[in-house]
Short mmCIF file of C-alpha atoms in Angstrom, two decimals:
data_model
loop_
_atom_site.label_atom_id
_atom_site.label_comp_id
_atom_site.label_asym_id
_atom_site.label_seq_id
_atom_site.Cartn_x
_atom_site.Cartn_y
_atom_site.Cartn_z
CA MET A 1 -17.40 -2.63 -34.57
CA PHE A 2 -13.87 -1.28 -34.35
CA LEU A 3 -11.95 1.02 -32.02
CA ASN A 4 -11.06 4.23 -33.84
CA LYS A 5 -9.50 6.32 -31.06
CA LEU A 6 -8.31 5.57 -27.54
CA SER A 7 -7.33 7.99 -24.77
CA ILE A 8 -5.57 6.62 -21.69
CA VAL A 9 -4.64 8.40 -18.47
CA ASN A 10 -2.82 6.67 -15.59
CA TYR A 11 -3.56 3.10 -16.64
CA LYS A 12 -0.89 0.78 -15.24
CA ASN A 13 2.48 2.09 -16.52
CA ILE A 14 0.88 4.29 -19.21
CA CYS A 15 0.84 7.91 -18.01
CA GLU A 16 -1.01 9.37 -20.96
CA ALA A 17 -1.71 8.31 -24.52
CA GLY A 18 -3.93 9.43 -27.37
CA LEU A 19 -4.01 6.93 -30.24
CA VAL A 20 -5.75 6.57 -33.59
CA PHE A 21 -6.00 3.01 -34.89
CA SER A 22 -6.40 1.19 -38.17
CA PRO A 23 -9.78 -0.54 -38.52
CA LYS A 24 -7.84 -3.67 -39.50
CA LEU A 25 -4.34 -4.41 -38.14
CA ASN A 26 -2.49 -2.59 -35.34
CA CYS A 27 0.97 -3.84 -34.37
CA PHE A 28 2.86 -2.91 -31.19
CA ILE A 29 6.59 -3.54 -30.91
CA GLY A 30 8.66 -3.26 -27.74
CA HIS A 31 10.72 -5.16 -25.21
CA ASN A 32 9.08 -7.04 -22.36
CA GLY A 33 7.79 -4.82 -19.56
CA GLU A 34 7.46 -1.67 -21.67
CA GLY A 35 3.65 -1.52 -21.70
CA LYS A 36 2.43 -3.45 -24.76
CA THR A 37 0.26 -5.80 -22.71
CA ASN A 38 -1.06 -2.87 -20.65
CA LEU A 39 -2.29 -1.18 -23.83
CA LEU A 40 -4.18 -4.34 -24.83
CA ASP A 41 -5.55 -4.61 -21.30
CA ALA A 42 -6.99 -1.08 -21.58
CA VAL A 43 -8.83 -2.15 -24.76
CA TYR A 44 -10.04 -5.27 -22.94
CA TYR A 45 -11.28 -3.17 -20.01
CA LEU A 46 -13.54 -1.13 -22.28
CA SER A 47 -15.29 -4.34 -23.40
CA PHE A 48 -15.58 -6.16 -20.07
CA CYS A 49 -15.54 -3.36 -17.45
CA ARG A 50 -12.52 -4.96 -15.79
CA SER A 51 -8.89 -5.90 -16.36
CA SER A 52 -8.04 -9.22 -18.00
CA CYS A 53 -5.55 -9.81 -15.18
CA SER A 54 -8.23 -10.20 -12.49
CA VAL A 55 -6.73 -7.41 -10.40
CA THR A 56 -8.86 -4.97 -8.41
CA ASP A 57 -9.77 -1.72 -10.15
CA SER A 58 -7.59 0.34 -7.83
CA ASN A 59 -4.56 -1.71 -8.88
CA VAL A 60 -4.79 -0.65 -12.52
CA MET A 61 -3.99 2.94 -11.52
CA ARG A 62 -0.45 4.02 -12.30
CA HIS A 63 1.78 4.04 -9.22
CA GLY A 64 1.65 7.34 -7.35
CA THR A 65 -1.66 8.47 -8.87
CA ASP A 66 -5.19 8.46 -7.46
CA PHE A 67 -7.32 8.01 -10.58
CA PHE A 68 -7.41 6.48 -14.06
CA MET A 69 -9.45 7.22 -17.17
CA LEU A 70 -10.14 5.38 -20.44
CA ASP A 71 -12.04 6.84 -23.39
CA GLY A 72 -12.70 4.71 -26.46
CA ARG A 73 -14.30 6.05 -29.64
CA TYR A 74 -15.74 3.19 -31.66
CA VAL A 75 -17.37 2.96 -35.08
CA ASN A 76 -20.29 0.53 -35.07
CA ASP A 77 -21.40 -1.71 -37.92
CA GLU A 78 -23.81 0.93 -39.23
CA GLY A 79 -21.03 3.53 -39.40
CA GLY A 80 -22.22 5.41 -36.31
CA ASP A 81 -20.06 6.47 -33.36
CA GLU A 82 -20.02 4.89 -29.91
CA ASP A 83 -18.19 6.67 -27.08
CA ILE A 84 -17.30 4.41 -24.14
CA THR A 85 -15.66 6.04 -21.13
CA CYS A 86 -14.53 4.71 -17.80
CA GLY A 87 -12.99 6.47 -14.85
CA MET A 88 -12.31 5.90 -11.19
CA LYS A 89 -10.84 7.83 -8.28
CA ARG A 90 -9.08 5.88 -5.57
CA GLY A 91 -11.48 4.95 -2.80
CA LEU A 92 -14.58 5.59 -4.92
CA LYS A 93 -16.57 3.39 -7.28
CA LYS A 94 -15.82 3.44 -10.99
CA HIS A 95 -18.09 5.10 -13.53
CA PHE A 96 -18.80 3.46 -16.88
CA LYS A 97 -20.62 5.44 -19.57
CA ARG A 98 -21.90 4.86 -23.08
CA ASN A 99 -22.33 8.06 -25.07
CA LYS A 100 -22.13 10.08 -21.82
CA LYS A 101 -24.94 8.08 -20.18
CA GLU A 102 -23.85 6.06 -17.15
CA TYR A 103 -24.76 2.41 -16.89
CA LYS A 104 -26.96 1.41 -13.97
CA ARG A 105 -25.64 -2.15 -14.23
CA LEU A 106 -22.26 -3.00 -15.74
CA SER A 107 -23.66 -6.30 -17.03
CA ALA A 108 -25.73 -4.24 -19.48
CA HIS A 109 -22.51 -3.27 -21.27
CA ILE A 110 -21.09 -6.77 -21.67
CA GLY A 111 -21.47 -7.92 -25.28
CA LEU A 112 -21.74 -4.47 -26.86
CA ILE A 113 -18.11 -4.69 -28.00
CA PRO A 114 -17.32 -8.40 -28.55
CA LEU A 115 -13.64 -9.16 -28.01
CA ILE A 116 -11.29 -12.13 -27.79
CA LEU A 117 -7.87 -11.95 -26.09
CA VAL A 118 -5.09 -14.44 -26.80
CA SER A 119 -2.14 -14.12 -24.41
CA PRO A 120 0.69 -16.10 -22.78
CA ALA A 121 -1.45 -16.26 -19.62
CA ASP A 122 -3.86 -18.56 -21.50
CA THR A 123 -1.71 -21.57 -20.61
CA VAL A 124 -3.48 -21.41 -17.24
CA LEU A 125 -6.43 -22.94 -19.10
CA ILE A 126 -4.37 -26.13 -19.24
CA ASP A 127 -2.26 -25.86 -16.10
CA GLY A 128 -4.75 -24.14 -13.80
CA GLY A 129 -7.83 -25.23 -11.92
CA SER A 130 -11.33 -25.77 -13.28
CA GLU A 131 -12.33 -22.19 -12.42
CA GLU A 132 -10.10 -20.98 -15.27
CA ARG A 133 -11.90 -23.17 -17.80
CA ARG A 134 -15.31 -22.13 -16.47
CA ARG A 135 -14.27 -18.50 -16.86
CA LEU A 136 -13.43 -19.21 -20.51
CA MET A 137 -16.98 -20.42 -21.11
CA ASP A 138 -18.49 -17.56 -19.10
CA VAL A 139 -16.55 -14.84 -20.96
CA VAL A 140 -17.76 -16.01 -24.37
CA ILE A 141 -21.37 -16.92 -23.58
CA SER A 142 -21.94 -13.68 -21.64
CA GLN A 143 -21.10 -11.70 -24.77
CA PHE A 144 -24.22 -12.85 -26.60
CA ASP A 145 -26.66 -14.18 -23.97
CA VAL A 146 -27.83 -11.86 -21.19
CA THR A 147 -30.02 -14.60 -19.69
CA TYR A 148 -26.84 -16.59 -19.07
CA ILE A 149 -25.31 -13.73 -17.06
CA GLU A 150 -28.50 -13.38 -15.03
CA ALA A 151 -28.83 -17.12 -14.32
CA LEU A 152 -25.15 -17.40 -13.35
CA SER A 153 -25.46 -14.38 -11.06
CA ARG A 154 -28.54 -15.82 -9.31
CA TYR A 155 -26.85 -19.20 -8.96
CA ASN A 156 -23.71 -17.67 -7.42
CA LYS A 157 -25.77 -15.62 -4.98
CA ALA A 158 -27.68 -18.70 -3.80
CA LEU A 159 -24.41 -20.66 -3.60
CA GLN A 160 -22.80 -18.01 -1.39
CA GLN A 161 -25.82 -17.97 0.93
CA ARG A 162 -25.87 -21.76 1.16
CA ASN A 163 -22.16 -21.84 1.96
CA SER A 164 -22.72 -19.27 4.71
CA LEU A 165 -25.34 -21.52 6.26
CA LEU A 166 -23.04 -24.53 5.98
CA ARG A 167 -20.26 -22.68 7.81
CA ALA A 168 -22.50 -21.34 10.58
CA GLU A 169 -22.13 -22.76 14.09
CA ALA A 170 -25.88 -23.13 14.52
CA GLU A 171 -27.73 -25.84 12.64
CA PRO A 172 -28.98 -24.34 9.33
CA ASP A 173 -32.66 -23.64 8.88
CA ALA A 174 -33.92 -26.55 6.78
CA ASP A 175 -36.56 -24.55 4.91
CA LEU A 176 -34.12 -21.80 3.93
CA MET A 177 -31.53 -24.39 2.91
CA GLY A 178 -34.13 -26.07 0.73
CA LEU A 179 -35.09 -22.82 -1.00
CA LEU A 180 -31.46 -22.00 -1.75
CA GLU A 181 -30.87 -25.47 -3.16
CA GLU A 182 -33.92 -25.14 -5.40
CA GLN A 183 -32.64 -21.80 -6.67
CA MET A 184 -29.22 -23.31 -7.36
CA ALA A 185 -30.80 -26.22 -9.22
CA VAL A 186 -33.10 -24.10 -11.42
CA GLN A 187 -30.45 -21.53 -12.35
CA GLY A 188 -27.66 -24.12 -12.53
CA GLU A 189 -29.50 -26.22 -15.09
CA ILE A 190 -30.01 -23.12 -17.25
CA VAL A 191 -26.28 -22.36 -17.09
CA ALA A 192 -25.25 -25.97 -17.73
CA GLY A 193 -27.54 -26.25 -20.75
CA LYS A 194 -26.06 -23.14 -22.32
CA ARG A 195 -22.50 -24.24 -21.55
CA LYS A 196 -23.07 -27.63 -23.18
CA ALA A 197 -24.62 -26.07 -26.29
CA PHE A 198 -21.67 -23.69 -26.55
CA VAL A 199 -19.06 -26.44 -26.22
CA ASP A 200 -20.86 -28.64 -28.77
CA GLU A 201 -20.64 -25.84 -31.34
CA LEU A 202 -17.10 -24.84 -30.37
CA VAL A 203 -15.45 -28.25 -30.73
CA PRO A 204 -15.47 -28.55 -34.57
CA LEU A 205 -14.25 -24.97 -34.94
CA PHE A 206 -11.46 -25.60 -32.44
CA GLN A 207 -10.41 -28.84 -34.12
CA SER A 208 -10.33 -27.13 -37.51
CA PHE A 209 -8.04 -24.33 -36.28
CA TYR A 210 -5.77 -26.77 -34.46
CA GLY A 211 -5.52 -28.97 -37.53
CA SER A 212 -4.56 -26.00 -39.70
CA ILE A 213 -1.90 -24.67 -37.31
CA SER A 214 -0.36 -28.10 -36.54
CA GLN A 215 -0.76 -29.22 -40.16
CA GLU A 216 -2.81 -32.18 -38.88
CA LYS A 217 0.07 -33.57 -36.77
CA GLU A 218 -2.08 -34.21 -33.69
CA SER A 219 -5.72 -34.84 -32.85
CA VAL A 220 -7.39 -32.83 -30.09
CA SER A 221 -10.78 -32.70 -28.42
CA LEU A 222 -12.84 -30.97 -25.71
CA ALA A 223 -15.52 -32.43 -23.45
CA TYR A 224 -17.86 -30.55 -21.12
CA GLN A 225 -18.14 -32.09 -17.64
CA SER A 226 -20.92 -31.12 -15.22
CA HIS A 227 -22.62 -32.46 -12.12
CA CYS A 228 -25.84 -31.94 -14.11
CA GLN A 229 -24.86 -35.04 -16.07
CA ARG A 230 -25.36 -37.14 -12.92
CA GLY A 231 -29.11 -36.58 -12.80
CA PRO A 232 -31.49 -33.80 -11.69
CA LEU A 233 -29.25 -31.11 -10.20
CA LEU A 234 -31.46 -30.64 -7.14
CA ASP A 235 -30.98 -34.30 -6.22
CA VAL A 236 -27.23 -34.05 -6.81
CA ILE A 237 -26.90 -30.97 -4.60
CA ARG A 238 -28.98 -32.42 -1.77
CA ARG A 239 -27.40 -35.86 -1.89
CA ASP A 240 -24.37 -34.94 0.24
CA ARG A 241 -25.79 -32.14 2.38
CA PHE A 242 -24.30 -33.69 5.52
CA LYS A 243 -20.87 -33.94 3.93
CA ASP A 244 -21.20 -30.32 2.75
CA ARG A 245 -21.97 -29.33 6.34
CA ALA A 246 -18.86 -31.14 7.54
CA VAL A 247 -16.49 -29.38 5.10
CA GLY A 248 -18.32 -26.03 5.22
CA TYR A 249 -19.04 -25.52 1.52
CA SER A 250 -21.06 -26.95 -1.40
CA LEU A 251 -19.34 -29.91 -3.02
CA HIS A 252 -21.77 -30.27 -5.92
CA GLY A 253 -23.16 -27.89 -8.51
CA ILE A 254 -22.25 -26.09 -11.72
CA HIS A 255 -19.55 -24.17 -9.83
CA ARG A 256 -17.55 -27.40 -10.17
CA ASP A 257 -18.03 -27.72 -13.95
CA ASP A 258 -14.95 -28.35 -16.08
CA LEU A 259 -13.78 -28.57 -19.67
CA GLU A 260 -11.73 -31.68 -20.37
CA MET A 261 -8.87 -30.97 -22.80
CA LEU A 262 -7.37 -33.91 -24.67
CA ILE A 263 -4.57 -34.47 -27.18
CA GLY A 264 -4.32 -37.89 -28.81
CA GLY A 265 -7.04 -39.03 -26.41
CA TYR A 266 -5.04 -38.13 -23.27
CA PRO A 267 -5.12 -35.05 -21.00
CA ILE A 268 -2.99 -32.35 -22.59
CA ARG A 269 -1.96 -31.18 -19.11
CA ARG A 270 0.02 -34.43 -18.84
CA GLU A 271 0.95 -35.16 -22.45
CA GLY A 272 1.38 -31.82 -24.24
CA SER A 273 4.68 -30.13 -25.10
CA GLN A 274 5.06 -26.37 -24.74
CA GLY A 275 4.42 -25.91 -28.46
CA GLN A 276 1.38 -28.17 -28.40
CA ASN A 277 -0.03 -26.38 -25.35
CA LYS A 278 0.45 -23.01 -27.03
CA THR A 279 -1.17 -24.29 -30.24
CA PHE A 280 -4.06 -25.70 -28.18
CA VAL A 281 -4.93 -22.44 -26.42
CA ILE A 282 -4.45 -20.28 -29.53
CA SER A 283 -6.76 -22.60 -31.49
CA LEU A 284 -9.28 -22.47 -28.65
CA LYS A 285 -9.31 -18.66 -28.66
CA LEU A 286 -9.55 -18.44 -32.47
CA ALA A 287 -12.47 -20.87 -32.29
CA GLN A 288 -14.15 -18.56 -29.77
CA PHE A 289 -13.66 -15.70 -32.22
CA GLU A 290 -15.26 -17.67 -35.05
CA PHE A 291 -18.10 -18.79 -32.78
CA LEU A 292 -18.91 -15.22 -31.72
CA LYS A 293 -18.75 -14.03 -35.31
CA ARG A 294 -21.31 -16.62 -36.36
CA ILE A 295 -23.63 -16.24 -33.37
CA ARG A 296 -23.62 -12.43 -33.75
CA SER A 297 -24.68 -12.51 -37.43
CA ASN A 298 -21.16 -12.14 -38.82
CA VAL A 299 -20.19 -9.31 -36.46
CA ARG A 300 -16.43 -9.65 -36.12
CA PRO A 301 -15.09 -9.33 -32.57
CA ILE A 302 -11.98 -7.29 -31.87
CA LEU A 303 -9.04 -9.70 -31.64
CA LEU A 304 -6.15 -9.04 -29.23
CA LEU A 305 -3.02 -11.13 -29.87
CA ASP A 306 -0.41 -10.67 -27.15
CA ASP A 307 3.01 -12.21 -27.84
CA ILE A 308 1.52 -15.34 -29.38
CA PHE A 309 4.55 -16.65 -31.31
CA ASP A 310 6.80 -17.57 -28.38
CA LYS A 311 7.55 -21.32 -28.02
CA LEU A 312 6.18 -22.16 -31.48
CA ASP A 313 8.20 -23.71 -34.30
CA ALA A 314 8.50 -21.94 -37.66
CA GLY A 315 5.83 -24.09 -39.29
CA ARG A 316 3.18 -23.22 -36.71
CA VAL A 317 4.10 -19.54 -36.78
CA GLU A 318 3.68 -19.59 -40.55
CA GLN A 319 0.21 -21.11 -40.29
CA ILE A 320 -0.94 -18.62 -37.65
CA VAL A 321 0.38 -15.77 -39.82
CA ARG A 322 -1.64 -17.12 -42.74
CA ILE A 323 -4.82 -17.37 -40.64
CA VAL A 324 -4.76 -13.96 -38.92
CA GLY A 325 -3.53 -12.22 -42.07
CA GLY A 326 -6.60 -13.38 -44.00
CA GLU A 327 -9.87 -11.59 -44.60
CA GLY A 328 -11.88 -13.49 -42.01
CA PHE A 329 -10.95 -11.19 -39.15
CA GLY A 330 -11.99 -7.67 -38.24
CA GLN A 331 -9.82 -5.33 -36.17
CA ILE A 332 -6.67 -6.92 -34.75
CA PHE A 333 -4.27 -5.64 -32.07
CA MET A 334 -1.01 -7.58 -32.03
CA THR A 335 2.10 -7.29 -29.84
CA ASP A 336 5.53 -8.83 -30.25
CA THR A 337 9.11 -8.26 -29.21
CA ASN A 338 10.27 -9.62 -32.58
CA ARG A 339 9.82 -7.27 -35.53
CA GLU A 340 10.39 -10.14 -37.96
CA HIS A 341 7.11 -11.84 -37.04
CA LEU A 342 5.13 -8.66 -37.68
CA ASP A 343 7.01 -7.97 -40.92
CA GLN A 344 6.10 -11.46 -42.08
CA ILE A 345 2.42 -10.83 -41.42
CA LEU A 346 2.44 -7.42 -43.06
CA ARG A 347 4.27 -8.63 -46.16
CA GLY A 348 1.80 -11.48 -46.61
CA SER A 349 -1.31 -9.39 -46.13
CA THR A 350 -3.15 -6.67 -47.99
CA LEU A 351 -4.77 -5.42 -44.78
CA ASP A 352 -4.55 -1.76 -43.80
CA TYR A 353 -2.23 -1.47 -40.81
CA LYS A 354 -0.54 0.81 -38.31
CA LEU A 355 2.71 0.12 -36.48
CA PHE A 356 3.45 1.45 -32.99
CA LEU A 357 6.57 1.52 -30.83
CA VAL A 358 6.12 1.05 -27.05
CA GLU A 359 8.85 2.23 -24.67
CA LYS A 360 8.52 2.79 -20.92
CA GLY A 361 4.75 3.28 -21.14
CA GLU A 362 4.95 5.69 -24.08
CA ILE A 363 3.24 4.63 -27.30
CA LYS A 364 4.17 6.28 -30.59
CA GLN A 365 3.14 5.50 -34.13
CA TRP A 366 6.07 4.23 -36.17
CA GLU A 367 6.04 6.59 -39.14
CA GLY A 368 7.50 5.75 -42.49
CA SER A 369 8.50 2.20 -41.61
CA ASP A 370 9.34 -0.19 -44.43
CA VAL A 371 8.01 -3.73 -44.26
#
């Protein structure tokens, strides 16, 4: 599937835009703060029903306005059209529609338009807390497995209810606490099993991309860590119920899962340089792309590449250019402040492309440009 046309009204700093894209490569050039990332975020929103920046829906509205609207016209793998629209007025709930029919549950839309975003914010996967690495797993698995979304939702609901009981002044009802713990254990083991299977398949893809970009200069690895590995999850959750009561929240469960990231056998958070960290997260995202392509019967996700070349040496830039300029990818949206990087990609590729200039929230196709 690829995005053919996009209409934007009042999304972040973009007042209004109507754009027609290449089914292959779309490049956006502009200084920092002009709106390149906001354009990619609008494309992301149409896949995931939310911003990639984890802001509330009302905060994506352009300053001084009281509504926003996105309308994406896609071409599916059979050549048919898909019209995805989203709109929201301030103070009211948002409306998400597929071919003019509104979704009853937004989760029903997730996975229709598979997408991978690579951005400077991805370094939080290394520097941030475990919730960032869990979100990475959740975003990918939810795009092909609806049972995962459902199990995770049921687990989180039971977790919230258990935490409410733990924080209550009155002694929690033992029977209700037991039922919530059983729900957490059943759903949590489903989630953990799917996360482990995903990581097991992701690791060789990730290592292959990292090896190509670094030209085999470093060895890297990933390891899934879960409280489920300590024994039956129900036993693990119940083991420290009194300690949970003392702190007021659940200390054990799949909401504490993590993804260990190593370089040369040591945590990359401690050992990695800026270039190595950037290579690590780019390789991780490209591996997610390849994983989704394989799991979805060779359906190629849309790939968003936001300012990915910063802090990389010339050799690594060259390898990334070679990879993304190849035939293995579908539609690509790429931003950069440096025209030379994009020229290098375009010169080395036979892909159809369009070039856009972004200035102060205005996006215009760059006509007649030589590359």
